[in-house]
XYZ file of C-alpha atoms in Angstrom:
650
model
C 127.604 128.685 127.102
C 125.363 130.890 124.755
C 123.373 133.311 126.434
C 119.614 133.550 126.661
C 119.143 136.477 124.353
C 121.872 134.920 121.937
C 119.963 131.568 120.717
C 123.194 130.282 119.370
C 124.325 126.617 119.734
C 127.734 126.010 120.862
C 127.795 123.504 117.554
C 126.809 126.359 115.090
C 130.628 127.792 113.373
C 132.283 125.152 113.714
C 134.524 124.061 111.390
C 133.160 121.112 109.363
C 135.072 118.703 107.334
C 133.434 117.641 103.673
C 133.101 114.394 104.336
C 130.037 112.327 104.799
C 130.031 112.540 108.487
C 130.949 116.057 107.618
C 128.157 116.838 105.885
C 125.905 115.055 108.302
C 127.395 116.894 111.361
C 126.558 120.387 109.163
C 122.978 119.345 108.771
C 122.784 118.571 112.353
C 124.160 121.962 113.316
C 121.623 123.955 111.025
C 118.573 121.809 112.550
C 119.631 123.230 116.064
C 120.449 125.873 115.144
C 116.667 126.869 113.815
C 115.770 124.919 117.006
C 117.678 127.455 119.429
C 116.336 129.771 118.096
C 112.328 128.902 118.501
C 112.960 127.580 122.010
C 114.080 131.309 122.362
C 110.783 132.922 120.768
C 109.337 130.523 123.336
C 110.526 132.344 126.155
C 112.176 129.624 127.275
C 115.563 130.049 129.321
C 118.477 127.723 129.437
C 118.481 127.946 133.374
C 114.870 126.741 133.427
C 114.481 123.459 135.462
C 111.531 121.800 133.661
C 113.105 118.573 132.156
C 112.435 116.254 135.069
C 109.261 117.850 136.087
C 107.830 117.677 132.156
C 104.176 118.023 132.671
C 101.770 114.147 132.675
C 99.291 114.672 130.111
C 97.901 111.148 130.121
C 97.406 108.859 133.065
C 99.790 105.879 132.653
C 96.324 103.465 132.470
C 95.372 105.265 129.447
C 98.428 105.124 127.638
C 97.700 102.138 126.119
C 94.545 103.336 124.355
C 95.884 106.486 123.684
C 98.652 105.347 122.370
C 97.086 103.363 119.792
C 98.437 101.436 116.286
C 102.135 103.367 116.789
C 102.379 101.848 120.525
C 101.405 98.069 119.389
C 103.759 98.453 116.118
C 106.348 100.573 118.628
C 107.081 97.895 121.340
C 108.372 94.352 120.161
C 110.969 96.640 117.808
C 111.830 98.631 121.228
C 112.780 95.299 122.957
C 114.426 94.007 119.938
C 116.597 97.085 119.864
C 117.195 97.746 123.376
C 118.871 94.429 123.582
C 121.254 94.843 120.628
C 122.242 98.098 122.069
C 125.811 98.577 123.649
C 126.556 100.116 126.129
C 123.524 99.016 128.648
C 122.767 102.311 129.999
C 120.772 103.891 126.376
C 116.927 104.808 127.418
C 114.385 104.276 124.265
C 111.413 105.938 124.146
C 108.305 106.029 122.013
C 106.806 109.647 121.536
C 103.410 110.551 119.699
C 103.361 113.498 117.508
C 101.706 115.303 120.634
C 105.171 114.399 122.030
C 103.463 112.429 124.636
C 106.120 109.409 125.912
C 103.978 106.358 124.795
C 106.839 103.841 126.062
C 109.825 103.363 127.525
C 112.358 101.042 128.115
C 116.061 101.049 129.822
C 117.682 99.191 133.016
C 117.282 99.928 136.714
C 120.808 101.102 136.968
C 122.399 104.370 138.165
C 123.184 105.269 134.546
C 120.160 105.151 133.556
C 117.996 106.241 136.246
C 117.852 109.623 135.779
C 116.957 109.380 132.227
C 113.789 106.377 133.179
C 112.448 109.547 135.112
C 112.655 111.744 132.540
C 110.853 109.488 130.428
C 107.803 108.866 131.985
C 104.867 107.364 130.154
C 102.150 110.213 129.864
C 105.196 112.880 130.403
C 105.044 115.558 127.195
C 108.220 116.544 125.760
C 106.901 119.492 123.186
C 109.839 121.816 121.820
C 107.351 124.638 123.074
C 107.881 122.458 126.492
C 111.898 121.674 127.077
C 113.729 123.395 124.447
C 116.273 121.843 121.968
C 116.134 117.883 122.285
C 116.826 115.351 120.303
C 112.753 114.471 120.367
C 111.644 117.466 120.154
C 113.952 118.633 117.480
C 112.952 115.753 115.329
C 109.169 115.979 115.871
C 109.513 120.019 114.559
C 112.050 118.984 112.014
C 110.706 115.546 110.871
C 114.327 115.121 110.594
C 116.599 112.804 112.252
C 118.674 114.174 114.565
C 121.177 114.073 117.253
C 121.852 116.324 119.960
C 124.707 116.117 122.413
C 125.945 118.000 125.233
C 125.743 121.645 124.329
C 123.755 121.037 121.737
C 120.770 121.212 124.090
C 119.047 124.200 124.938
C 118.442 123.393 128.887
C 121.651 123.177 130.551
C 120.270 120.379 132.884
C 120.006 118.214 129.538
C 123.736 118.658 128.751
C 124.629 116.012 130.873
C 123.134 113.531 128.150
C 123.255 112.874 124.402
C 120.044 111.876 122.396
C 119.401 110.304 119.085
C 115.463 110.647 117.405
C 114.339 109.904 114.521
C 111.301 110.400 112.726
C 108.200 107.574 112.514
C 106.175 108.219 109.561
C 102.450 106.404 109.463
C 100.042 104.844 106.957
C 99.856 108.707 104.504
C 103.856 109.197 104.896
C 103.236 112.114 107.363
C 105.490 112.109 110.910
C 103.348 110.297 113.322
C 105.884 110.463 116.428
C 109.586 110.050 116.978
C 112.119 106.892 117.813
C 114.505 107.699 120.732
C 117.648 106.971 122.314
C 119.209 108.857 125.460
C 122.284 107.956 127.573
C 124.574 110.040 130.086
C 127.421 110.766 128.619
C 128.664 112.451 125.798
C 129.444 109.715 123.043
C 127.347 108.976 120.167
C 127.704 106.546 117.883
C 127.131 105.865 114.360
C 126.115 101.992 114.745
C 123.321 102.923 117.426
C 122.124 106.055 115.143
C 121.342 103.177 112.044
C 120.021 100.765 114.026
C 117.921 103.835 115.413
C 116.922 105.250 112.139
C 115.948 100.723 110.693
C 114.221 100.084 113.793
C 111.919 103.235 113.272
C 111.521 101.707 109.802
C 110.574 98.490 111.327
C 107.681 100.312 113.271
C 106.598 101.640 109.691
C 106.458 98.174 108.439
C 104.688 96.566 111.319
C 101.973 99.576 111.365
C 101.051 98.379 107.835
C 101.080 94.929 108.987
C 98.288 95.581 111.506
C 96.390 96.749 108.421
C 93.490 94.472 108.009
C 91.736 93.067 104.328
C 94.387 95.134 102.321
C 96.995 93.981 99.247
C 100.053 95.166 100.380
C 102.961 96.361 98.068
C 106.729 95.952 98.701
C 108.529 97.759 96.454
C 112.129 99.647 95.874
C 114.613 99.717 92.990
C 117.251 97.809 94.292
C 116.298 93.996 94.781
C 118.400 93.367 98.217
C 116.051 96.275 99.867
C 113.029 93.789 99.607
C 112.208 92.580 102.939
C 113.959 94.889 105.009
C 112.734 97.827 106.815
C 113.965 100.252 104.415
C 111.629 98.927 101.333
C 108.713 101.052 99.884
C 105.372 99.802 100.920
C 101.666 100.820 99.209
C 98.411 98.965 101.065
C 95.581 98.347 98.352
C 91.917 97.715 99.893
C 90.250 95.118 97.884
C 89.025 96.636 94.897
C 92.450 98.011 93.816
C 92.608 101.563 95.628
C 95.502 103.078 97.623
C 94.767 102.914 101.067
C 98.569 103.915 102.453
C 102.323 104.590 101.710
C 105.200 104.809 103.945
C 107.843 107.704 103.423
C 109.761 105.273 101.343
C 107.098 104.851 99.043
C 106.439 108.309 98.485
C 109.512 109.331 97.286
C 110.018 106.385 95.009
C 106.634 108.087 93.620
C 107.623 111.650 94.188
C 107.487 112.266 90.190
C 103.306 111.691 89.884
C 102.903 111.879 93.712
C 100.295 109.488 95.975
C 96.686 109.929 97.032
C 94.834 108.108 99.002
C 92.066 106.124 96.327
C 94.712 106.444 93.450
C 93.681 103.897 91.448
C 96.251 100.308 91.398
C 96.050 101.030 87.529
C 96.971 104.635 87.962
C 100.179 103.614 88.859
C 101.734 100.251 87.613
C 101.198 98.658 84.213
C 99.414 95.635 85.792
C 95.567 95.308 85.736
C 94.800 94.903 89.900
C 93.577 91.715 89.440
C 97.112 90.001 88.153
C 98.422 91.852 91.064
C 95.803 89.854 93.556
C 96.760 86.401 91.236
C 100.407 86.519 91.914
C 100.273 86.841 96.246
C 98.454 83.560 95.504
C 101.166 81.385 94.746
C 104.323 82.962 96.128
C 104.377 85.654 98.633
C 108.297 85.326 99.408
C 109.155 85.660 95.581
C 109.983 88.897 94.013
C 109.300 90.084 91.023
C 109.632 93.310 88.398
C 106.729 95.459 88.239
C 106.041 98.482 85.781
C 105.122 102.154 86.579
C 102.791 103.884 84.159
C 105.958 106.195 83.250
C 108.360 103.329 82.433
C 110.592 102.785 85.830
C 111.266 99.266 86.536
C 110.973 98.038 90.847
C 111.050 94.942 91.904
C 108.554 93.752 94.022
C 106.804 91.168 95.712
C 103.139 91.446 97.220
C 101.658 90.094 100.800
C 98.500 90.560 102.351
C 96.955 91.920 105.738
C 94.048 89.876 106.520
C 90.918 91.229 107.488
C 90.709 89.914 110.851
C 87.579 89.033 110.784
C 87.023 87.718 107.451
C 90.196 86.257 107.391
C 91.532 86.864 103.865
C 91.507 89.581 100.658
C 88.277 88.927 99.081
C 88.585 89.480 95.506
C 88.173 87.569 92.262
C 90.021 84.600 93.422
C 90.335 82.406 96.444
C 93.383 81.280 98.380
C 95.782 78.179 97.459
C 95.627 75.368 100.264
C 99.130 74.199 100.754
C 98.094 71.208 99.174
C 97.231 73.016 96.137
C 100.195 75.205 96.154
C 102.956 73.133 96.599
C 103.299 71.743 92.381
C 102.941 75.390 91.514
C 105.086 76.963 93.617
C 108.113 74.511 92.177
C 106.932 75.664 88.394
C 106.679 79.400 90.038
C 104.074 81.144 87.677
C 106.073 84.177 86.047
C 104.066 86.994 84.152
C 106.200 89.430 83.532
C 106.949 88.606 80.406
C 104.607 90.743 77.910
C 103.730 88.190 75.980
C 103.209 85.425 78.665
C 100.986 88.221 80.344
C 99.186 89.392 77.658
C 98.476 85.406 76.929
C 96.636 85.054 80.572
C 94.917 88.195 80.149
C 93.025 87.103 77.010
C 92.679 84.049 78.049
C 91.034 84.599 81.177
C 88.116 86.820 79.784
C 87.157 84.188 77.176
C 87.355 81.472 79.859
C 85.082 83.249 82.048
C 82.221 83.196 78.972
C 83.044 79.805 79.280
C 84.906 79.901 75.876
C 87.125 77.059 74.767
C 90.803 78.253 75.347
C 93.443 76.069 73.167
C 96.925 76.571 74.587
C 100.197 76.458 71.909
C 103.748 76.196 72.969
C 106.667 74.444 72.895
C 106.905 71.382 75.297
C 107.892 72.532 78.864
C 106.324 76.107 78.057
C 104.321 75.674 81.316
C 100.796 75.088 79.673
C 99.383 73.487 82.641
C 100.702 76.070 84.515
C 98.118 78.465 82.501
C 95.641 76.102 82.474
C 95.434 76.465 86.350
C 95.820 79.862 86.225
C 92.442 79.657 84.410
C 90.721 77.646 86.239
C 91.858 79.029 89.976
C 90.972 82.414 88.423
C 87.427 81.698 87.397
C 83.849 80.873 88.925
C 84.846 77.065 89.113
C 87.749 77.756 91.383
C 86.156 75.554 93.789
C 85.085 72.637 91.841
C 87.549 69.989 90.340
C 90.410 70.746 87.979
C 91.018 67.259 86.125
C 94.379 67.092 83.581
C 95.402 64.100 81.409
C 97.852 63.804 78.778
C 96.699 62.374 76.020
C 100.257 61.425 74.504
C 101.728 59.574 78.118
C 98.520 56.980 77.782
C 97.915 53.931 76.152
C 95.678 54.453 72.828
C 93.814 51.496 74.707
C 93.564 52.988 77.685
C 92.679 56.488 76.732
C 88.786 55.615 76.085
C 88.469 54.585 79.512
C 90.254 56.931 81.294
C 88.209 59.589 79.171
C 84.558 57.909 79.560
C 84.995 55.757 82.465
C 83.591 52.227 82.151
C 80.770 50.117 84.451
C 82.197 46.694 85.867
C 82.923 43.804 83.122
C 83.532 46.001 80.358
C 86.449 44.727 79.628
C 89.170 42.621 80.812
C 90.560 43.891 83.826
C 88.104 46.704 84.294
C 87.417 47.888 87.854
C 85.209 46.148 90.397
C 82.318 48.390 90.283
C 83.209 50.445 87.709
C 84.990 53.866 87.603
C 84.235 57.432 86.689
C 86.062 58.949 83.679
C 87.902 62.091 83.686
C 85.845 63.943 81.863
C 82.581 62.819 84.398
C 85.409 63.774 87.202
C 85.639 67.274 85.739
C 82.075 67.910 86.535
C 81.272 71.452 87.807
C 84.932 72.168 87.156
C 87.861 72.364 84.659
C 88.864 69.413 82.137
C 92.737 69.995 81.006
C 93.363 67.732 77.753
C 97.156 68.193 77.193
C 98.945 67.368 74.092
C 95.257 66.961 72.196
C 97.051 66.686 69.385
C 97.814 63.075 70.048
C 95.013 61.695 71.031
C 93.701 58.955 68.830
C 91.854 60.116 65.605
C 88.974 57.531 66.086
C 88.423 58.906 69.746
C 87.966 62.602 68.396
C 84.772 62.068 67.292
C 83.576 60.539 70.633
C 84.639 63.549 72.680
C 82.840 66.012 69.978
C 80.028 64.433 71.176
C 80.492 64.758 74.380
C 81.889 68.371 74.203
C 78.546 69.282 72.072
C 76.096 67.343 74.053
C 77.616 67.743 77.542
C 76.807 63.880 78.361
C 78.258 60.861 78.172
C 78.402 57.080 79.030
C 80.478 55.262 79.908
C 81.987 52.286 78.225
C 79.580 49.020 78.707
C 76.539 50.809 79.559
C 74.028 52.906 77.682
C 73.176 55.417 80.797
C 73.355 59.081 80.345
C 75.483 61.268 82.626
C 74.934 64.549 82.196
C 78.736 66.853 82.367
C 79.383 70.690 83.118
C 82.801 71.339 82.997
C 84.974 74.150 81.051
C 87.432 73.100 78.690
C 91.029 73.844 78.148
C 93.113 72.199 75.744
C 97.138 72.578 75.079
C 99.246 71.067 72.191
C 102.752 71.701 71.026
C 101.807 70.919 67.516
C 99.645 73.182 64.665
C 96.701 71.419 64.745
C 95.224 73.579 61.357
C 98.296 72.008 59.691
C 97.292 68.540 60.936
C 93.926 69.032 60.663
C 94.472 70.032 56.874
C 96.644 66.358 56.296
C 93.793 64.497 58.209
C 95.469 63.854 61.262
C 92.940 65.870 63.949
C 88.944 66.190 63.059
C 88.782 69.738 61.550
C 85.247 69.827 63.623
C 87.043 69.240 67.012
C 89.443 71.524 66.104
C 86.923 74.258 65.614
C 84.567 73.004 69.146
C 88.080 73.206 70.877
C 89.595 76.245 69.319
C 87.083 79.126 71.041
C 89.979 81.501 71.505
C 93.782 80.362 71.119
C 96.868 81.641 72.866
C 100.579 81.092 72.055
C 103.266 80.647 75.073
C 106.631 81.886 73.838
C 109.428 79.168 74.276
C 111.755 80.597 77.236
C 114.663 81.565 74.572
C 112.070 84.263 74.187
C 111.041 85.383 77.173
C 112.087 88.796 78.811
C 111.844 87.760 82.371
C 114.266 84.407 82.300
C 116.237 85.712 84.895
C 113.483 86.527 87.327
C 112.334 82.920 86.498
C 116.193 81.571 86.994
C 115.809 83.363 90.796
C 111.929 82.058 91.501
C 113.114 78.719 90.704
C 116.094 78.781 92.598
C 114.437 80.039 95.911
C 111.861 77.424 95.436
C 114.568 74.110 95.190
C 116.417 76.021 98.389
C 113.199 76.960 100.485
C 113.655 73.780 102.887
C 117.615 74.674 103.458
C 120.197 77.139 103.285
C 119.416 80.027 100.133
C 122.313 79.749 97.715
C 123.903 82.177 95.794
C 124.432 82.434 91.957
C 127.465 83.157 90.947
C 127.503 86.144 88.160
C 129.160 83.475 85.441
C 126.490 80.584 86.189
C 123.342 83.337 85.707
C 125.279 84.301 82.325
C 125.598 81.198 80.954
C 121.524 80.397 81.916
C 120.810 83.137 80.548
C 122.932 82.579 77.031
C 121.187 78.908 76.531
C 118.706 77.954 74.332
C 116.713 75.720 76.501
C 115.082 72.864 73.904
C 113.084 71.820 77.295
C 112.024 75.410 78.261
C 110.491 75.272 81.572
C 110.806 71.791 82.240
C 114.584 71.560 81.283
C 116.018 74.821 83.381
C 113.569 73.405 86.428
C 115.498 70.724 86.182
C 119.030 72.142 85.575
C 118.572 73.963 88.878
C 117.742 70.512 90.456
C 120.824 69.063 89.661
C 122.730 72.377 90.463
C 121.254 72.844 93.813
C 122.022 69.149 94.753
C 125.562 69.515 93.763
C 126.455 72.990 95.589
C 124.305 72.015 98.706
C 127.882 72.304 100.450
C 129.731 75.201 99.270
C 126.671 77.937 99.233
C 126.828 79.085 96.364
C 126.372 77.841 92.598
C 129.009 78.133 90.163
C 129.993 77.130 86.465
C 131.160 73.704 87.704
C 127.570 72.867 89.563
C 125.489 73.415 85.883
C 125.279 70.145 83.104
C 128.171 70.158 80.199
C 125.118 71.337 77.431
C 124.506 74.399 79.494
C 127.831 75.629 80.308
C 129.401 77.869 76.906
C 132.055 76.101 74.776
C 134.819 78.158 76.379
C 133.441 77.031 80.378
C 133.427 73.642 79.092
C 137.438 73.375 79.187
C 137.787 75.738 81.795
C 135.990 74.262 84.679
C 137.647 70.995 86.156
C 136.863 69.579 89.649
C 139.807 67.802 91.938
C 138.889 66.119 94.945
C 137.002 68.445 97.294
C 138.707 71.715 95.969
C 137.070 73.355 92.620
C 139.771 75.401 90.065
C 139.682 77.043 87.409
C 141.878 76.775 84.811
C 143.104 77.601 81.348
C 140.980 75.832 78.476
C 142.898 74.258 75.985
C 141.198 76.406 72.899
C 142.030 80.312 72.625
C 139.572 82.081 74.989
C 136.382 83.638 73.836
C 135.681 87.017 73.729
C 132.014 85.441 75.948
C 134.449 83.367 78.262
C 136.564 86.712 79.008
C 133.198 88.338 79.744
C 131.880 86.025 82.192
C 134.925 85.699 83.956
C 136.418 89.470 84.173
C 132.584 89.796 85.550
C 133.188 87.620 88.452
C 136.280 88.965 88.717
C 135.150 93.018 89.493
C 132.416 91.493 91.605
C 134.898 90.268 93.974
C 136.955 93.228 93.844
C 134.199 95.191 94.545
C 132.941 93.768 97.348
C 136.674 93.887 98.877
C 136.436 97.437 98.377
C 133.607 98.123 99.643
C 134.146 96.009 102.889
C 137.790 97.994 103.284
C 139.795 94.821 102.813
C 137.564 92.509 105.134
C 137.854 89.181 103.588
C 135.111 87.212 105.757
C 132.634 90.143 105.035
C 133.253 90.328 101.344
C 132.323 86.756 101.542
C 129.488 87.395 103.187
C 128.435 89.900 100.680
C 129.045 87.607 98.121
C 127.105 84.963 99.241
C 130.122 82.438 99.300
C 132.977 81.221 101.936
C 135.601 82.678 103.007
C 137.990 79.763 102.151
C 135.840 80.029 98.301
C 136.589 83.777 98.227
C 140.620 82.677 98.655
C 140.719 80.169 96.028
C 139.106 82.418 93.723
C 141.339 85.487 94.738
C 144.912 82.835 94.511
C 143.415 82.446 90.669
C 143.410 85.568 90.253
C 147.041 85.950 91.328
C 146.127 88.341 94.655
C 146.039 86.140 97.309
């Protein structure tokens, strides 16, 4: 036992193994060490009995009030974490950075009894107050920390061993302490984690209770989104920074945060493409840019203002009605050009500017095209899209126009409206204008120009205000110059016109590969791509773009509903390279791989030598563990030992 005028921890000289527990144990032993020695400066004495008497600085009816944001976002992770805990006898408590006990939870037993005294609620457990413990160690040190037997500074604390860690609050500073006390002296590593995630957690949920703010998750590795150890940033509406966790500010250690940094100041993405992508997808992650050139994925939510009830901003929320054919296309803008497309686009459609979209079929045009529209001032009014190619040249003058009863054979009883008379207040998509009937162009110049129309059998005016948006895949100049497309449309139509890159040229395929993939899996079980499958998506040309790989995914989905994961033998023959083509064979219910015919590729090695050292890898990192390899790999275990007997180490 050290003595009173020698504030030296029994743990301080020992001998200390290099290891990562090691080093851990060393760090612990210098942050009780510095304790010691200002519990000493304190005056206190070891043989002081204050630990169950602990003064009550705030009358248990208070607590709740006092305790505040940290006490709401504190208790349904305490619960949650007391139950998971093993042995039964651990005591959490909640502590404020006055190192006031906000909450506490543990069983009525004799293990635990002494330890539900100690932590009353309204009991203060200051470092000026009880010495060396593991709560007030970790509220001095903003450390976490774990102090066991002799580690304490009271000897009537010896009996026990606590575990605190740190809770950090909206500006990253410590706002109290997570902790976890038993009688006895083992620790262990599984309870110190799930310690140290559950305090997390609290971060998370204090950011949650956040109200009319954008809120960031962020973190360089993209199987940290969604957990309690991601970054998080909270943007009030007009695109300044409100709050960061500790996570967050040291992912941004380099510039550094402050609250009403600017959204711009930090990520290449105006705020307002920020505020358009939480429309569609909230669960979907994406990559986002710093201003310095680091890549994070991300994905963005919001905290409703609680009495408004959304973000207000520039655009308005997606019923699920609306949502649901755009979440299966999942709008993607990371791509530069794609982005720099919608950016343009949007300022000349909010002049009310003609916007003419090119691209290859199955670009996602439409997709744009209500980007546009749900982006702009007629949001709330109608957004009407035909395709001019998929109807009838007889048809096409009365679906444009509408027509009054009797105009024709068959025509409607009563009549019917027109698309373009639909569109009114609101958006009129033509797609593929480029094949709509040459002696219908002039008609709709008219209409464009005069912003009225009748309707077919009837001389009536009906005055139209809509926006236009038109897409083709074809050069209309070109066809214009051979007399295939009015050259006078072409100019009313063509107010500003952007190009959408076919998807063999887009930067971001594989973030559109994983957006797609979550969306076809988001009524059932998530399944995995396999490392070969994502190469040889990502080596295809895709004729269809969009369209075809939506598809592909389909198909691929459908076929490895059962096994969890998707490999080489759930993708079409035209996708798979020449070498996977001989390679993959299926027999009966079991799936093998074996040796193609042809000489292997130097692309077929690659692909599978990469599968290969991902399954390796995950056996080493699991220390041999078969079932939690598979796990890790997102496949089953009886998968995992087919794939290992190919290999020739099973």
């Amino acid at each position: 036992m050290s003595k009173p005028d020698d504030p030296t921890p029994a743990t301080e000289g020992r001998t200390v193994l290099m290891s990562p527990e090691g080093r851990r144990q060393a760090f612990g032993s210098q942050l009780i060490a510095r304790s010691w020695k200002r519990s000493h400066q304190y005056g206190i004495s070891p043989c002081d009995r204050v630990l169950f008497d602990a003064p009550v600085v705030v009358r248990p009816k208070d607590i709740q009030d006092h305790g505040g944001l940290l006490l709401r976002a504190a208790s349904p992770e305490m619960e949650q974490l007391h139950g998971a805990l093993a042995p039964k006898d651990w005591v959490l408590a909640c502590i404020d950075m006055e190192g006031v006990v906000l909450s506490s939870i543990g069983k009525c037993n004799s293990a635990s009894r002494e330890l539900n005294q100690v932590f009353r609620p309204g009991a203060q457990f200051l470092e000026t107050l009880v010495g060396t413990t593991g709560p007030s160690c970790a509220l001095e040190e903003k450390e976490t920390v774990v102090v066991a037997g002799s580690d304490h500074y009271l000897e009537e604390a010896r009996a026990f061993t606590c575990m605190a860690t740190p809770i950090f609050g909206l500006d990253g500073g410590i706002v109290g302490v997570l902790d976890a006390s038993r009688k006895g002296p083992a620790t262990s590593l599984y309870c110190l984690e799930s310690l140290v995630i559950a305090a997390r957690a609290i971060e998370r949920r204090m950011f949650m209770e956040l109200g009319n703010v954008l809120l960031v998750h962020l973190h360089y590795r993209l199987d940290i989104l969604g957990t309690p150890m991601e970054g998080l940033l909270a943007f009030d509406p007009v695109g300044k920074l409100k709050g960061a966790n500790r996570i967050a500010t040291q992912i941004f250690s380099s510039p550094g945060l402050k609250p009403g940094m600017d959204f711009n100041e930090l990520f290449d993405m105006p705020f307002a493409h920020a505020v358009c992508y939480r429309r569609y997808d909230l669960s979907v992650p994406f990559r986002m840019q710093t201003q310095w050139g680091s890549m994070l994925h991300a994905c963005l939510t919001t905290a409703p203002d609680k009495k408004a009830g959304q973000l207000p901003g520039p655009t308005r929320s997606f019923t699920t009605a609306e949502r649901r054919p755009l979440a299966a296309q999942g709008p993607c803008l990371e791509d530069p050009a794609v982005s720099s497309a919608l950016e343009r686009a949007r300022k000349a459609f909010a002049r009310d500017i003609p916007v003419l979209i090119n691209g290859e079929t199955g670009t996602g045009k439409e997709v744009l095209a209500r980007l546009l529209h749900e982006g702009s001032d007629r949001a709330s009014g109608p957004f009407i899209a035909i395709n001019c190619s998929s109807i009838p040249a007889s048809l096409i003058e009365s679906e444009l126009f509408g027509h009054v009863e009797g105009a024709f054979t068959g025509s409607r009883k009563g009549g019917a409206a027109g698309k373009i008379e639909q569109a009114h207040q609101g958006t009129l998509f033509l797609d593929e204008i480029g094949d709509m009937p040459l002696e219908l162009q002039g008609r709709l110049l008219r209409v464009l120009q005069e912003r009225s129309l009748s309707r077919l059998g009837s001389t009536a005016v009906i005055k139209v205000d809509c926006a236009l948006i038109c897409a083709t895949h074809r050069d209309l100049a070109q066809l214009a110059q051979e007399q295939g497309f009015r050259e006078d449309l072409y100019y009313r139509i063509n107010g500003l016109r952007v190009t959408l890159p076919a998807l063999r040229e887009r930067t971001d395929l594989a973030l559109l590969i994983q957006r797609l993939l979550q969306s076809e899996t988001a009524s059932h079980a998530p399944l995995a791509l396999e490392e070969s499958a994502l190469q040889a998506l990502l080596n295809y040309s895709w004729p269809g773009n969009i369209r075809q790989l939506h598809q592909t995914l389909r198909l691929a989905a459908a076929l490895a509903e059962d096994e969890g994961w998707i490999g080489l033998q759930h993708l079409p023959d035209e996708v798979l390279p020449a070498i996977a083509k001989g390679a993959v064979r299926e027999t009966g219910m079991e799936t093998e791989t074996v040796a193609a015919a042809a000489p292997q590729s130097l692309a077929g090695d690659t692909l599978l030598a990469s599968e290969q050292r991902a399954i390796r890898a995950a056996i080493d990192a699991c220390e041999g563990n078969l079932s939690a390899a598979a796990r890790s790999l997102g496949i089953g275990r009886a998968t995992l030992y087919r794939k290992l007997k190919a290999m020739g180490e099973a």
